[in-house]
Tab-separated table of C-alpha atoms in Angstrom:
chain	number	residue	atom	x	y	z
A	1	MET	CA	210.581	29.618	67.969
A	2	ARG	CA	208.660	32.059	65.543
A	3	PRO	CA	209.641	31.423	61.688
A	4	GLU	CA	211.277	34.271	60.112
A	5	PRO	CA	209.112	37.053	58.601
A	6	ALA	CA	207.688	36.216	55.275
A	7	ILE	CA	206.889	39.079	52.505
A	8	LEU	CA	205.367	39.025	49.626
A	9	ALA	CA	206.302	41.560	46.988
A	10	PHE	CA	205.195	42.539	43.760
A	11	ASP	CA	205.153	45.263	40.808
A	12	THR	CA	203.220	45.854	37.746
A	13	SER	CA	205.140	49.576	37.347
A	14	ALA	CA	206.547	48.978	33.705
A	15	ALA	CA	205.975	46.263	30.702
A	16	HIS	CA	206.220	43.511	33.652
A	17	CYS	CA	204.398	41.134	36.285
A	18	ALA	CA	206.777	40.527	38.799
A	19	ALA	CA	206.998	39.099	42.054
A	20	ALA	CA	209.298	37.747	44.929
A	21	LEU	CA	208.703	35.926	48.058
A	22	LEU	CA	211.278	36.349	50.789
A	23	SER	CA	211.390	34.496	54.123
A	24	GLY	CA	214.256	36.487	56.355
A	25	ASP	CA	216.889	36.776	53.873
A	26	ARG	CA	216.106	33.804	52.021
A	27	LEU	CA	214.986	34.420	48.419
A	28	LEU	CA	211.926	31.468	48.432
A	29	ALA	CA	210.460	32.270	44.987
A	30	LEU	CA	211.105	35.040	42.349
A	31	ARG	CA	209.026	35.461	38.650
A	32	THR	CA	209.565	38.252	36.011
A	33	GLU	CA	206.987	38.252	33.171
A	34	PRO	CA	207.814	40.370	30.588
A	35	MET	CA	204.271	41.864	29.361
A	36	GLU	CA	202.701	45.002	27.741
A	37	LYS	CA	199.637	44.886	29.141
A	38	GLY	CA	197.457	42.390	31.100
A	39	GLN	CA	199.052	42.864	34.062
A	40	ALA	CA	195.601	43.121	35.694
A	41	GLU	CA	194.472	39.148	34.561
A	42	ARG	CA	197.978	38.190	35.479
A	43	LEU	CA	198.897	39.570	39.023
A	44	MET	CA	196.694	37.248	40.838
A	45	PRO	CA	197.742	33.862	39.653
A	46	LEU	CA	201.181	34.781	39.189
A	47	LEU	CA	201.066	35.928	43.062
A	48	GLU	CA	199.838	32.228	43.787
A	49	GLU	CA	202.239	30.589	41.675
A	50	VAL	CA	205.225	32.383	43.679
A	51	LEU	CA	203.199	31.265	46.880
A	52	ALA	CA	203.244	27.959	45.595
A	53	GLU	CA	206.713	27.527	44.687
A	54	GLY	CA	207.707	29.102	48.213
A	55	SER	CA	205.362	26.245	49.838
A	56	LEU	CA	203.431	28.802	51.493
A	57	GLY	CA	200.196	29.938	51.943
A	58	TRP	CA	198.322	34.111	51.963
A	59	ALA	CA	197.878	33.009	56.073
A	60	ASP	CA	201.719	32.653	56.233
A	61	LEU	CA	202.577	35.646	55.209
A	62	ASP	CA	203.503	38.663	57.442
A	63	ALA	CA	203.416	41.738	55.160
A	64	LEU	CA	202.645	42.109	51.629
A	65	ALA	CA	204.893	44.790	49.459
A	66	VAL	CA	204.386	46.624	46.099
A	67	GLY	CA	206.400	48.853	44.160
A	68	THR	CA	205.240	52.388	43.988
A	69	GLY	CA	206.520	53.394	40.788
A	70	PRO	CA	207.238	55.889	39.219
A	71	GLY	CA	206.628	54.133	36.111
A	72	ASN	CA	203.513	53.269	33.808
A	73	PHE	CA	200.496	55.504	35.398
A	74	THR	CA	198.094	52.409	34.918
A	75	GLY	CA	200.550	49.729	35.868
A	76	VAL	CA	201.188	51.286	39.400
A	77	ARG	CA	197.953	51.670	40.043
A	78	ILE	CA	197.064	48.147	39.355
A	79	ALA	CA	199.369	46.811	42.079
A	80	VAL	CA	198.754	49.521	44.515
A	81	ALA	CA	194.974	48.686	44.433
A	82	ALA	CA	195.833	44.766	44.546
A	83	ALA	CA	198.438	45.337	47.626
A	84	ARG	CA	195.233	47.263	49.508
A	85	GLY	CA	192.964	44.934	48.761
A	86	LEU	CA	195.073	42.002	49.832
A	87	ALA	CA	196.398	43.761	53.194
A	88	LEU	CA	192.568	44.370	54.104
A	89	ALA	CA	191.368	41.079	53.123
A	90	LEU	CA	194.255	38.830	55.035
A	91	GLY	CA	194.500	41.488	57.760
A	92	LYS	CA	198.294	41.681	57.076
A	93	PRO	CA	200.367	45.382	56.523
A	94	ALA	CA	201.468	46.551	53.079
A	95	LEU	CA	204.204	48.511	52.349
A	96	GLY	CA	205.108	50.504	49.552
A	97	VAL	CA	208.558	50.990	47.962
A	98	SER	CA	209.644	53.468	45.193
A	99	ARG	CA	211.573	52.519	42.002
A	100	PHE	CA	214.027	54.956	42.831
A	101	GLU	CA	214.891	52.574	46.680
A	102	ALA	CA	214.489	49.239	45.098
A	103	LEU	CA	216.967	50.194	42.114
A	104	ALA	CA	219.636	52.093	44.804
A	105	LEU	CA	219.036	48.851	47.585
A	106	GLY	CA	223.005	47.729	48.628
A	107	LEU	CA	225.122	50.090	46.333
A	108	PRO	CA	227.234	52.407	47.416
A	109	ALA	CA	226.074	56.160	48.184
A	110	PRO	CA	225.636	58.562	46.804
A	111	VAL	CA	224.667	57.128	43.756
A	112	ALA	CA	221.758	58.897	41.309
A	113	VAL	CA	219.053	56.247	39.935
A	114	LEU	CA	217.527	57.633	36.404
A	115	GLU	CA	214.967	55.966	34.848
A	116	ASP	CA	213.414	55.929	31.249
A	117	ALA	CA	210.714	58.052	31.364
A	118	ARG	CA	210.514	58.263	27.670
A	119	ARG	CA	209.723	61.571	25.534
A	120	GLY	CA	213.159	63.050	26.159
A	121	GLU	CA	212.682	62.510	30.226
A	122	VAL	CA	214.388	60.686	33.136
A	123	TYR	CA	213.029	59.909	36.267
A	124	LEU	CA	215.609	61.272	38.334
A	125	ALA	CA	216.609	60.845	42.469
A	126	ASP	CA	219.747	62.713	43.013
A	127	GLY	CA	221.067	63.624	45.971
A	128	ALA	CA	219.118	65.362	48.715
A	129	LEU	CA	217.225	66.671	45.996
A	130	PRO	CA	213.494	65.244	45.711
A	131	PRO	CA	212.740	62.768	42.840
A	132	ARG	CA	211.817	64.818	39.678
A	133	LEU	CA	210.934	64.389	36.183
A	134	VAL	CA	213.749	65.997	34.328
A	135	ALA	CA	214.295	66.302	30.615
A	136	LEU	CA	217.669	64.028	28.986
A	137	GLU	CA	218.588	67.536	26.873
A	138	GLY	CA	221.404	68.801	29.136
A	139	LEU	CA	220.931	66.357	31.880
A	140	ALA	CA	223.403	67.045	34.594
A	141	VAL	CA	223.957	64.616	37.513
A	142	THR	CA	225.671	65.423	40.880
A	143	ALA	CA	226.536	61.646	42.195
A	144	PRO	CA	229.304	60.164	41.260
A	145	ARG	CA	227.729	57.078	40.173
A	146	GLN	CA	224.519	55.813	38.732
A	147	VAL	CA	221.818	53.239	38.320
A	148	GLY	CA	218.815	52.399	36.023
A	149	SER	CA	217.606	52.287	32.479
A	150	ALA	CA	218.628	55.724	32.112
A	151	ALA	CA	221.805	55.983	33.580
A	152	PHE	CA	224.875	57.118	31.490
A	153	ALA	CA	227.788	57.086	33.230
A	154	ASP	CA	229.580	55.203	36.029
A	155	ARG	CA	226.620	52.915	35.651
A	156	LEU	CA	225.974	50.506	38.067
A	157	GLU	CA	224.015	47.301	37.652
A	158	PRO	CA	220.809	46.714	40.650
A	159	LEU	CA	222.205	44.183	43.266
A	160	TYR	CA	218.614	42.342	43.039
A	161	PRO	CA	216.062	41.884	40.680
A	162	LEU	CA	213.220	44.546	41.303
A	163	ALA	CA	210.931	42.397	42.982
A	164	GLU	CA	212.996	41.057	44.994
A	165	ALA	CA	214.958	44.505	46.068
A	166	ILE	CA	211.319	45.549	46.736
A	167	ALA	CA	210.933	42.534	49.245
A	168	ARG	CA	214.207	43.665	50.988
A	169	VAL	CA	214.045	47.534	51.239
A	170	ALA	CA	210.072	46.246	53.081
A	171	ALA	CA	211.527	44.009	55.231
A	172	THR	CA	213.637	46.621	56.768
A	173	ARG	CA	210.472	48.551	57.842
A	174	LEU	CA	208.409	45.918	59.425
A	175	GLY	CA	206.870	46.508	62.806
A	176	GLN	CA	207.271	50.796	62.056
A	177	PRO	CA	204.085	52.616	61.422
A	178	GLN	CA	203.885	52.699	57.833
A	179	PRO	CA	201.310	54.760	55.787
A	180	ARG	CA	199.099	52.765	53.173
A	181	PRO	CA	200.855	52.419	49.785
A	182	ALA	CA	200.243	54.701	46.927
A	183	PRO	CA	201.167	55.653	43.596
A	184	PHE	CA	203.985	57.665	43.225
A	185	TYR	CA	203.560	59.614	39.798
A	186	LEU	CA	206.025	62.010	39.027
A	187	ARG	CA	204.176	62.651	35.581
A	188	GLY	CA	200.285	63.059	34.960
A	189	ALA	CA	198.322	60.690	33.725
A	190	ASP	CA	198.224	60.190	29.959
A	191	ALA	CA	194.841	59.956	29.667
A	192	ALA	CA	193.083	62.688	28.396
A	193	PRO	CA	189.165	64.378	28.519
A	194	ALA	CA	186.492	62.767	25.695
A	195	ALA	CA	186.490	65.186	23.238
A	196	ASP	CA	182.683	64.605	22.760
A	197	PRO	CA	180.477	66.572	25.000
A	198	PRO	CA	178.774	64.837	27.433
A	199	PRO	CA	174.868	63.178	27.099
A	200	VAL	CA	171.988	65.522	28.347
A	201	ILE	CA	170.102	63.723	31.127
A	202	LEU	CA	166.423	64.389	30.632
């Protein structure tokens, strides 16, 4: 009898490095480490630790799942690049899951997802409209319930930690054609072009 599919999920889209290992419906391991920076150095060792805690190896995985944002520009790129590289090396599918999907998982619909985007703005997924970046001032939400770090009325708590939710969403898509994970940005990069003129090539 084939064992239940194993999914390793991870996310670095905010000030954390998070990972979860799911086998069927069973959560085998979960780690969330707060960190403002250093996710690129910490992610792979953390994944190794999560696999060891769940008594699985890389070859035992059926798929990888990764949080695609929205969130920190560099953080999203770190996790997505890792997922693509691991998928290529292992010959396993990698599935991207947005923060909106993960936070709303299992909650009674309709529910709006509001995440703090700083600078007086929020990332908003509300009803049939596409997810978007909106100003906090004068914000109007149509869904009767809300979830997320910027929720302000009829607030619900997520049913699962972020990394576990990413794994569970990905589990519903196993065996279906999926695009390669790609960063889900609702705001441009914070980096600005260098002010100095480029060097002259002789």
